Coordinates of C-alpha atoms in Angstrom, one line a residue:
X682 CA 183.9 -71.9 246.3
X683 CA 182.7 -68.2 245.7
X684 CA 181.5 -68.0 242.3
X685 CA 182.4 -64.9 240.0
X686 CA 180.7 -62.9 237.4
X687 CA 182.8 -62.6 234.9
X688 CA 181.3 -60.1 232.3
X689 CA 181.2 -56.7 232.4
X690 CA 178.3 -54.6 231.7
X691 CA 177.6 -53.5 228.1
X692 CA 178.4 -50.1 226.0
X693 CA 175.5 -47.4 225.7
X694 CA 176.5 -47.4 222.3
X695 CA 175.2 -51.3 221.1
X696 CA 172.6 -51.5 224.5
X697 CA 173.9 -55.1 224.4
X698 CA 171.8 -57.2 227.4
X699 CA 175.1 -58.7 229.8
X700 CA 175.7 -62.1 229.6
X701 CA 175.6 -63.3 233.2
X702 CA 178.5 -65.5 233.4
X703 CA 179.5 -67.3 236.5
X704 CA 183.1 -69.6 237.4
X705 CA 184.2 -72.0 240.0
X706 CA 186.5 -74.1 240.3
X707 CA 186.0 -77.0 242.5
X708 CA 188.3 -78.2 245.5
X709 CA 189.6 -81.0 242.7
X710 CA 190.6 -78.4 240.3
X711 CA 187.3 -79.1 237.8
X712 CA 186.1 -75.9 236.0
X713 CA 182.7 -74.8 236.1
X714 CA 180.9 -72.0 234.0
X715 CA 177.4 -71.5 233.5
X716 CA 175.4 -68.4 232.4
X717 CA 172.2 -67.4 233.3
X718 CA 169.6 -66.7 230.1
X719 CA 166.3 -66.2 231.8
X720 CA 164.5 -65.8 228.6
X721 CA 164.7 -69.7 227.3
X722 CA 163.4 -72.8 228.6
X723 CA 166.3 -74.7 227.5
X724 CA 169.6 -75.8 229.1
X725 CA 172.1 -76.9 227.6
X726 CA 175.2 -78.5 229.3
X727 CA 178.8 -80.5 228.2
X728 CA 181.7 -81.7 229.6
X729 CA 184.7 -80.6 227.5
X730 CA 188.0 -82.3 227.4
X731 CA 191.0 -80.2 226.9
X732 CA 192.7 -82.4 224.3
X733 CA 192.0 -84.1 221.1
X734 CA 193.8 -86.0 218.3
X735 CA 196.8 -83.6 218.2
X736 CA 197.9 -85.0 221.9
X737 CA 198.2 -89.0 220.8
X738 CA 201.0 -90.4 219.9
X739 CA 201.7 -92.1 216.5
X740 CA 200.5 -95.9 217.8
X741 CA 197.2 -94.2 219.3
X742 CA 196.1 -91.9 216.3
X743 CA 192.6 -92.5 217.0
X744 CA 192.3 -93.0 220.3
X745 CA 190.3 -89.6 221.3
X746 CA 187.5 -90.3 218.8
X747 CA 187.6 -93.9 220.0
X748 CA 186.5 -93.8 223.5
X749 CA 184.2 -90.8 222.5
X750 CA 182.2 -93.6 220.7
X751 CA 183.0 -96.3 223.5
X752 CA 181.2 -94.3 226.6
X753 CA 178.2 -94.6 225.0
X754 CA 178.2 -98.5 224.9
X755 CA 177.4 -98.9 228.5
X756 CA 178.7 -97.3 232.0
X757 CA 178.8 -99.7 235.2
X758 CA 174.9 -98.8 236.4
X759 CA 173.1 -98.1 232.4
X760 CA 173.2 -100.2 229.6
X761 CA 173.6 -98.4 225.9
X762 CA 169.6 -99.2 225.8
X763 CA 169.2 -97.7 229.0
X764 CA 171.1 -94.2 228.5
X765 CA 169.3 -93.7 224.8
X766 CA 165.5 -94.6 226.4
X767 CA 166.3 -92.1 229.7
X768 CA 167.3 -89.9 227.3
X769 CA 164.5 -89.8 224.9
X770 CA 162.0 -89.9 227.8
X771 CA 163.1 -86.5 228.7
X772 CA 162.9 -84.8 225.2
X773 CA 166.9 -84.8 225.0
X774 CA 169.6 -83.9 222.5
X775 CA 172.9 -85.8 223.6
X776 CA 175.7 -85.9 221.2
X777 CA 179.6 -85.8 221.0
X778 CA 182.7 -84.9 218.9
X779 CA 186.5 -84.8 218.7
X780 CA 188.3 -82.5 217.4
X781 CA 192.2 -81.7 216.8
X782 CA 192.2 -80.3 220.3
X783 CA 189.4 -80.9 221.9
X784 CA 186.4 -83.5 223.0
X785 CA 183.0 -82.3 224.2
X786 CA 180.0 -84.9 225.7
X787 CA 177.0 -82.4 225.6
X788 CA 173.3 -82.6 226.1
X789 CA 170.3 -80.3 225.5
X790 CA 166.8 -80.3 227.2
X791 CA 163.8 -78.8 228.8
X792 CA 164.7 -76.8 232.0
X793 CA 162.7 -79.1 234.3
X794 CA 164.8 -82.4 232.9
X795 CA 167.9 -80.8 234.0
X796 CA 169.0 -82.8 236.5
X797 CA 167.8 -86.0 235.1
X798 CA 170.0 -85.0 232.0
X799 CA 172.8 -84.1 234.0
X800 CA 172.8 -87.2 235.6
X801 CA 173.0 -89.2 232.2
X802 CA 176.1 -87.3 231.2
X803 CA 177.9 -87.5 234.2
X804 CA 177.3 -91.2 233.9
X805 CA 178.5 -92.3 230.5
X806 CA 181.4 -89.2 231.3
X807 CA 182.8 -90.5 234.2
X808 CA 181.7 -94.4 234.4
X809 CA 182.2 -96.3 230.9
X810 CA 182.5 -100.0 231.1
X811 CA 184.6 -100.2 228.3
X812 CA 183.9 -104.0 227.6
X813 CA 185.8 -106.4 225.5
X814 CA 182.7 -107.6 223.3
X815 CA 181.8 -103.5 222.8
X816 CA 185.4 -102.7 222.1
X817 CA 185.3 -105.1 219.4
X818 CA 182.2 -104.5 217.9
X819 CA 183.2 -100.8 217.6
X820 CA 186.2 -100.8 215.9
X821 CA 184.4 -102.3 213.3
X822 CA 182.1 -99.5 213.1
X823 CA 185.1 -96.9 213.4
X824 CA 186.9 -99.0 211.0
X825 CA 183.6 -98.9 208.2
X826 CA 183.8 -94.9 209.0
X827 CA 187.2 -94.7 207.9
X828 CA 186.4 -96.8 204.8
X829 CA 183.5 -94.5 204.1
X830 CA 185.2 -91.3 205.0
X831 CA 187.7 -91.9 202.1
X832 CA 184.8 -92.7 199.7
X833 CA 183.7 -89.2 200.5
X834 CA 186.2 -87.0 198.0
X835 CA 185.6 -83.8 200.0
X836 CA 187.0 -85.2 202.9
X837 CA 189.3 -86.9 201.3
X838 CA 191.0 -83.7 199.4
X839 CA 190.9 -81.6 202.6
X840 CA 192.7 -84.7 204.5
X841 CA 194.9 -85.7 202.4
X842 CA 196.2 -81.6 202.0
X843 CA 196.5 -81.6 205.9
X844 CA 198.4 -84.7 206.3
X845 CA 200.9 -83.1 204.0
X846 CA 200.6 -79.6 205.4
X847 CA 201.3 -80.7 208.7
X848 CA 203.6 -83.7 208.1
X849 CA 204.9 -85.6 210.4
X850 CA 202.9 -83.9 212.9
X851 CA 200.0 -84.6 214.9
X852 CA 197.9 -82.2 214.0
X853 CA 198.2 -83.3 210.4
X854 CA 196.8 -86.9 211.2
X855 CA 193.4 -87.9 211.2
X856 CA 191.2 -87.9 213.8
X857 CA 189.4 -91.1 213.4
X858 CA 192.9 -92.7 213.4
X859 CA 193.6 -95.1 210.6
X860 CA 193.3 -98.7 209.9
X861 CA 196.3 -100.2 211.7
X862 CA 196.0 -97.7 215.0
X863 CA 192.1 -98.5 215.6
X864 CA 192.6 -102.1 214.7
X865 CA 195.8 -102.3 217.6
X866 CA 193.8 -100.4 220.2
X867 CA 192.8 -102.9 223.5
X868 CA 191.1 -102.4 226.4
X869 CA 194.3 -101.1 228.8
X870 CA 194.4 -98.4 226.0
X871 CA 191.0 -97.4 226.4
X872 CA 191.2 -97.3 229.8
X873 CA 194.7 -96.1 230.2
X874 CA 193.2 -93.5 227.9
X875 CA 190.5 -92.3 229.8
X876 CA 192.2 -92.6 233.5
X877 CA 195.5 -89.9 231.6
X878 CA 192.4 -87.3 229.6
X879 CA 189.3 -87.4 232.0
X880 CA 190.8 -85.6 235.0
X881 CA 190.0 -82.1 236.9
X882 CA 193.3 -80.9 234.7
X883 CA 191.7 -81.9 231.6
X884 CA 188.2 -80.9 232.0
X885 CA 186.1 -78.2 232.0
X886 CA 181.9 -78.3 232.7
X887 CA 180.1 -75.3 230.9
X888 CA 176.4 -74.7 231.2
X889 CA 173.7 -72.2 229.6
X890 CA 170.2 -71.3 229.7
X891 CA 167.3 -71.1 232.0
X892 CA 168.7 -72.5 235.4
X893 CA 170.7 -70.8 238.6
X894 CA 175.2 -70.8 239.4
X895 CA 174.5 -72.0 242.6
X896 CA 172.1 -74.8 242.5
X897 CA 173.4 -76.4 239.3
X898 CA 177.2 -76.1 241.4
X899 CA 175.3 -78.6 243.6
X900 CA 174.6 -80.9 241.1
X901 CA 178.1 -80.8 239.5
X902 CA 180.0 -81.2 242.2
X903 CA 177.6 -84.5 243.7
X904 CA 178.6 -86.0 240.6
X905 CA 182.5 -84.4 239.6
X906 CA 183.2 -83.7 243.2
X907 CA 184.5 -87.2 244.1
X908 CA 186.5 -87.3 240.6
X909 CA 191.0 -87.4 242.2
X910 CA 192.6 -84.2 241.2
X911 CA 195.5 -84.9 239.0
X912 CA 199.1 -84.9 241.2
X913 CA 200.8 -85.8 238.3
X914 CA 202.7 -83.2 236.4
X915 CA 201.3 -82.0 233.5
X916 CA 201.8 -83.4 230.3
X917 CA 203.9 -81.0 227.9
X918 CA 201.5 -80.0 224.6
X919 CA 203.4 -81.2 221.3
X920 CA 205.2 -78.5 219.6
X921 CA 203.8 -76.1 217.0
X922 CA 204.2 -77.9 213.4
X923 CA 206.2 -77.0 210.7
X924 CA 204.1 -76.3 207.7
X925 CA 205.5 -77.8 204.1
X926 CA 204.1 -76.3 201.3
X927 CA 203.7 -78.9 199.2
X928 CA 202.2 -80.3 195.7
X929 CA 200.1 -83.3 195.8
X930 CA 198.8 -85.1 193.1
X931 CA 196.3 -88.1 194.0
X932 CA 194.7 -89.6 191.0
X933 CA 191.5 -91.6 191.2
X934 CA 190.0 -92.4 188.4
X935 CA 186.4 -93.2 189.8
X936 CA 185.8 -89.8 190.2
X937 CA 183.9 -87.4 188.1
X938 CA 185.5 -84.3 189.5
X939 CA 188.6 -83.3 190.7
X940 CA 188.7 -81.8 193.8
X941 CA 191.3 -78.8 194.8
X942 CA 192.3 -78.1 198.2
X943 CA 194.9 -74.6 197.9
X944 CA 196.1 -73.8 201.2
X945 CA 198.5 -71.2 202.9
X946 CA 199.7 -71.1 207.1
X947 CA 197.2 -68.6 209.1
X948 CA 197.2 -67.1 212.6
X949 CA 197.0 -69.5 215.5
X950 CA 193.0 -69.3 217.0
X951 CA 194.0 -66.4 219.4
X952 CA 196.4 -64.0 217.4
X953 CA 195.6 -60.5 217.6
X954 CA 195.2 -60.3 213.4
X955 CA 192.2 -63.0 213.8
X956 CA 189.4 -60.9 212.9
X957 CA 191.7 -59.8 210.5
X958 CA 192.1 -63.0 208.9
X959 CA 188.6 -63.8 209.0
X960 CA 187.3 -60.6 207.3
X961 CA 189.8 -61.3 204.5
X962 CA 188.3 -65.5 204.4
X963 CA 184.7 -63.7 204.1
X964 CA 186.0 -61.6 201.6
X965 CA 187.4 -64.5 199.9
X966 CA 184.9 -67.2 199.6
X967 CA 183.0 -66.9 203.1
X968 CA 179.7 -66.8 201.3
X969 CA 177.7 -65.9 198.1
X970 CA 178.8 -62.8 197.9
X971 CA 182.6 -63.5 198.0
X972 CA 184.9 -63.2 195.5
X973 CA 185.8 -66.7 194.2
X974 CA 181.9 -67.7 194.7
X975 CA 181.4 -64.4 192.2
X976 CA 184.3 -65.4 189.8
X977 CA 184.3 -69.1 189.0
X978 CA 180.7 -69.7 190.1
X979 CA 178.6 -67.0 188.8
X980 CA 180.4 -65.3 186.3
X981 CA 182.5 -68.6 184.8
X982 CA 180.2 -70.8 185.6
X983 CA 183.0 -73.4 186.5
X984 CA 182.3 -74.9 189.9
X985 CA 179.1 -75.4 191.5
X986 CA 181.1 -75.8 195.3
X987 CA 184.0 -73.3 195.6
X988 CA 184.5 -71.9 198.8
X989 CA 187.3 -70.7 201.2
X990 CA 187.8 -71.6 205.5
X991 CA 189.5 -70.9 208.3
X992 CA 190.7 -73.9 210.4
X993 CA 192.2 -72.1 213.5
X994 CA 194.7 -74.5 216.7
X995 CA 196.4 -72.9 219.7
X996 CA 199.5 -72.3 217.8
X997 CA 198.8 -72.8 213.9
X998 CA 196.2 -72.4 211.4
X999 CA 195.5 -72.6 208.0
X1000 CA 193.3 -70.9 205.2
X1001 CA 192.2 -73.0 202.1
X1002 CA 190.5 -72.7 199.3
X1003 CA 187.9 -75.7 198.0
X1004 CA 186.6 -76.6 194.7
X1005 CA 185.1 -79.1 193.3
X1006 CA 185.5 -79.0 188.9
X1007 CA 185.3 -81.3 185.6
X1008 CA 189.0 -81.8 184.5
X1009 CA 189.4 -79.5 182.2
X1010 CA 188.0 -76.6 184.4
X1011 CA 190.8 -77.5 186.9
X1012 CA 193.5 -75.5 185.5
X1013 CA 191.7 -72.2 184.4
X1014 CA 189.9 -72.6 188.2
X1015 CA 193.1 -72.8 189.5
X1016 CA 194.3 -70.2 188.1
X1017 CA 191.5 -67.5 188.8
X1018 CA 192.2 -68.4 192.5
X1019 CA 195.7 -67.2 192.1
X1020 CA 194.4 -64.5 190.4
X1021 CA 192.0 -63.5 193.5
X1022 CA 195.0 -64.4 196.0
X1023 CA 197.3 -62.0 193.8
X1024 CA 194.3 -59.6 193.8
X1025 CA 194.1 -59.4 198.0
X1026 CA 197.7 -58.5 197.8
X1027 CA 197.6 -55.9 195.2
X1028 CA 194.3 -53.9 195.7
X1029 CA 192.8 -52.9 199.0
X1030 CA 189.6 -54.6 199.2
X1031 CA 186.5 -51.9 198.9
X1032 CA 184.3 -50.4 201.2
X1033 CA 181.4 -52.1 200.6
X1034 CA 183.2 -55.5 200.8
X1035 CA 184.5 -55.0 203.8
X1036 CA 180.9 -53.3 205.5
X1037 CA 179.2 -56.9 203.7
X1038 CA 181.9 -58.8 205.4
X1039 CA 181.8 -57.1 208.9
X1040 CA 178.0 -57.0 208.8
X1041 CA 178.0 -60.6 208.2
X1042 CA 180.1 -61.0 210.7
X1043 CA 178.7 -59.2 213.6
X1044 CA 174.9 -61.0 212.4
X1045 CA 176.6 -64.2 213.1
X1046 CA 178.4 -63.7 216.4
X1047 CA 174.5 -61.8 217.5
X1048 CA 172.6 -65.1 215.8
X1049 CA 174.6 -67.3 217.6
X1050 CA 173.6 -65.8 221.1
X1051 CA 169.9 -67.3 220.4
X1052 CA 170.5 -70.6 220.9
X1053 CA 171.9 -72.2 224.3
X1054 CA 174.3 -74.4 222.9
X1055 CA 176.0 -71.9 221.0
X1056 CA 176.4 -69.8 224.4
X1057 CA 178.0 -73.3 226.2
X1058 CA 180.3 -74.1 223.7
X1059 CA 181.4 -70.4 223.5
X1060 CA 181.9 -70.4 227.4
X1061 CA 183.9 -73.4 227.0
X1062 CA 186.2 -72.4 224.0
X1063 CA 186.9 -68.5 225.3
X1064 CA 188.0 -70.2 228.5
X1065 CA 190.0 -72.9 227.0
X1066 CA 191.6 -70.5 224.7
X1067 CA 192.1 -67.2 226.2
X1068 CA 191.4 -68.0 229.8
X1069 CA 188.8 -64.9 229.8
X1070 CA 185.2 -63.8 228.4
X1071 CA 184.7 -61.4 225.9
X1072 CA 181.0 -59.4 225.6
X1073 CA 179.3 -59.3 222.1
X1074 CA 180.0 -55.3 222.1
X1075 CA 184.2 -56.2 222.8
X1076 CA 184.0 -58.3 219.4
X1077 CA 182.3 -56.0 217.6
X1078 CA 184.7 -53.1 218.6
X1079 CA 187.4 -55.4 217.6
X1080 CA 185.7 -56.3 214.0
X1081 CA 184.5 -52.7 213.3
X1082 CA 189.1 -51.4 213.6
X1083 CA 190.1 -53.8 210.9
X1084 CA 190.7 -51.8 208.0
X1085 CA 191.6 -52.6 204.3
X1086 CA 195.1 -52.1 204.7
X1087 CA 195.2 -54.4 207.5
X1088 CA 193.4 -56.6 205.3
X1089 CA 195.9 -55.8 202.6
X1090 CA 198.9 -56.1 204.6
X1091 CA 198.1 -59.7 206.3
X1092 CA 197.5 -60.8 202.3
X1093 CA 200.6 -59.8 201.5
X1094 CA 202.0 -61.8 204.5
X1095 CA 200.4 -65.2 203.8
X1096 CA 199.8 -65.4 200.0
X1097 CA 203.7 -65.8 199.1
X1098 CA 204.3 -68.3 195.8
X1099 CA 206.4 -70.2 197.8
X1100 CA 204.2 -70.8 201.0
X1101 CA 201.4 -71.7 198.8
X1102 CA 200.1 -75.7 199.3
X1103 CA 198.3 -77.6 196.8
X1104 CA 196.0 -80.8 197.1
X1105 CA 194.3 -82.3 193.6
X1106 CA 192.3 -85.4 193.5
X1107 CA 190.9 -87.2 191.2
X1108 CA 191.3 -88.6 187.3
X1109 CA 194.0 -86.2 186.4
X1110 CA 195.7 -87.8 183.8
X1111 CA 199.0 -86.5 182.6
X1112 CA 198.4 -83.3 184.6
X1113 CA 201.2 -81.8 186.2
X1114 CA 201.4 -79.0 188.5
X1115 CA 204.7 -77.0 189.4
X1116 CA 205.7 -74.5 192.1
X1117 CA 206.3 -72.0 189.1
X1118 CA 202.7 -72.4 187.7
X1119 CA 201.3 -70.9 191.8
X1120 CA 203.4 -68.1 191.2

């Protein structure tokens, strides 16, 4: 199993350190990548899963986030107890999250707790019990998540917009599943679940900080390395979605605000314009010195939350705008956002917003280097996304070419009238909100 180093060494020009990034791939297909930072004492370490809520079917919306939460009820040698107080005696960080396309089981500690931590993981990864009493105690947490996830009216706008923006589509339902789905789910599904996602196939092990390829390889594989390979053929990914531009009105009258989710389709997370796209969301309302943040915060004084984000998939995306304004700000807030969307297409953007944007930029992708569980999760996305490693000086190469007409020209592209969708919640009254008033 020779390993490979897979980044190349950096330009004169930026004097960038290399990243020392090693790969194997074990006899049973599992990935592993670690790199090498011998300036930290840290190491931190996940076990990623290559598919998320946009791979379950209607009757198991849920499912992904659901057995994220059920592994750490218990495996066949630790009790819940048991896998927090090991964890805690060694100064660790473990967590977990599902996404739309992926799940990750990470953990963070000293370098001499490493193999104590790995361990753990491995553990609640690859040996959950998956008990009827802790199945049914935690679909009542799930269940009192989802309750206070729609109490939330942030996350309600923004989900409420993607279910509509996506709908009938995976990727457009929730990831903690809903009511009925978490409420159906038994223990066959969990396990079923687990036995179909947490294969070779599936999975991929990424590692960084202060520790050596070859000796944690060792470690891996004593604990992956008697994990069956997958014979089965693969399962096909669903389809891209079809995106409907649609007008949604969702009154509740408890609310003090209404909150506005406008929305248009973006790149997919690996198209060539995607630096493109996220210069022009900086630009936007990536930070205080964006437009909309300058406009209906500062100089309106409308909004105290407006901002704009990029939520990037393997095959779509999408770019929305947020705010969060007193009823009768709503229209005139509204209404500047077309104005900075109509703007974008009309006007290349200046010099000096696009140096702010691509300084920021480039500051965030350096910053993010610093910490060790930046650098695995990186190692993990670029190779689940682009099947390659990119150095810091590539990105900033690639961020330095975009130029205002690009920027102009991928505005002109996305911010049509027509493609424009539109999520409002809250006491609205008699408002009403047509197609012709986004032109």
């Amino acid at each position: 199993m020779p390993a490979t180093p897979l980044e190349p060494q950096p330009s004169a020009q930026s004097g960038t350190p290399a990243r020392n990034i090693r790969k194997t791939v074990l006899p049973n297909g599992l990935l592993v990548l670690t790199e090498q930072i011998p300036h930290v004492r840290s190491v931190s370490m996940g076990a990623w899963i290559a598919s998320g809520s946009r791979d379950e079917s209607v009757e198991e919306n849920g499912i992904s986030h659901f057995v994220e939460h059920m592994v750490f009820k218990g495996t066949t040698s630790r009790s819940a107890q048991d896998i927090a107080r090991e964890v805690d005696t060694i100064g660790g960080n473990l967590d977990a999250f599902t996404g739309k396309e992926t799940v990750c089981f990470n953990i963070k500690v000293l370098d001499e707790n490493l193999s104590p931590a790995l361990d753990v993981l491995s553990d609640l990864v690859l040996h959950p019990r998956f008990t009827q009493d802790d199945l049914e105690r935690e679909q009542g947490v799930i269940l009192e998540e989802i309750k206070m996830d729609e109490d939330n009216p942030d996350y309600l706008v923004h989900e409420t917009f993607t279910q509509n923006f996506w709908k009938n589509h995976a990727l457009g339902r929730p990831i903690l599943g809903t009511v009925k789905t978490v409420s159906s789910f038994t223990q066959q599904t969990v396990f079923d679940h687990h036995a179909r996602r947490f294969t070779p196939r599936h999975m991929v092990f990424s590692a960084a900080g202060h520790l050596d390829h070859d000796d944690f390889l060792k470690q891996v594989e004593s604990h992956f390395g008697k994990l069956a390979p997958t014979t089965a053929a693969p399962e096909p990914k669903s389809a891209a979605p079809v995106v409907t531009p649609h007008i949604t009105l969702k009154k509740k009258k408890s609310l003090e605000q209404v909150q506005m989710c406008l929305g248009v389709a973006a790149p997919p997370v690996n198209s060539p314009d995607r630096f493109v796209i996220y210069l022009l969301n900086t630009i936007l309302g990536g930070g205080m010195s964006s437009r909309l943040f300058q406009t209906i915060r500062e100089e309106q004084g409308l909004a105290y939350s407006i901002y704009s984000e990029m939520n990037p998939f393997r095959d779509s995306g999408s770019l929305s705008v947020y705010a969060g304004v007193s009823l009768d700000k709503t229209e005139r807030t509204l209404a500047l956002t077309l104005q900075e969307l109509r703007r974008l297409k009309e006007e290349p953007v200046t010099d000096a917003e696009i140096l702010r944007a691509k300084n920021q930029m480039k500051s965030n992708i350096v910053l993010g280097l610093e910490s060790s569980s930046s650098r695995m999760s990186n190692l993990a996305r670029q190779q689940m996304y682009y099947g390659e490693f990119f150095t810091v000086d590539d990105i900033i190469r690639w961020v330095d070419e975009v130029t205002p007409a690009r920027i102009q020209a991928l505005a002109n592209t996305l911010f049509q009238p027509e493609a424009i969708a539109l999520t409002l919640l809250g006491n609205l009254g008699p408002m009403k909100i047509t197609r012709a008033d986004l032109a």
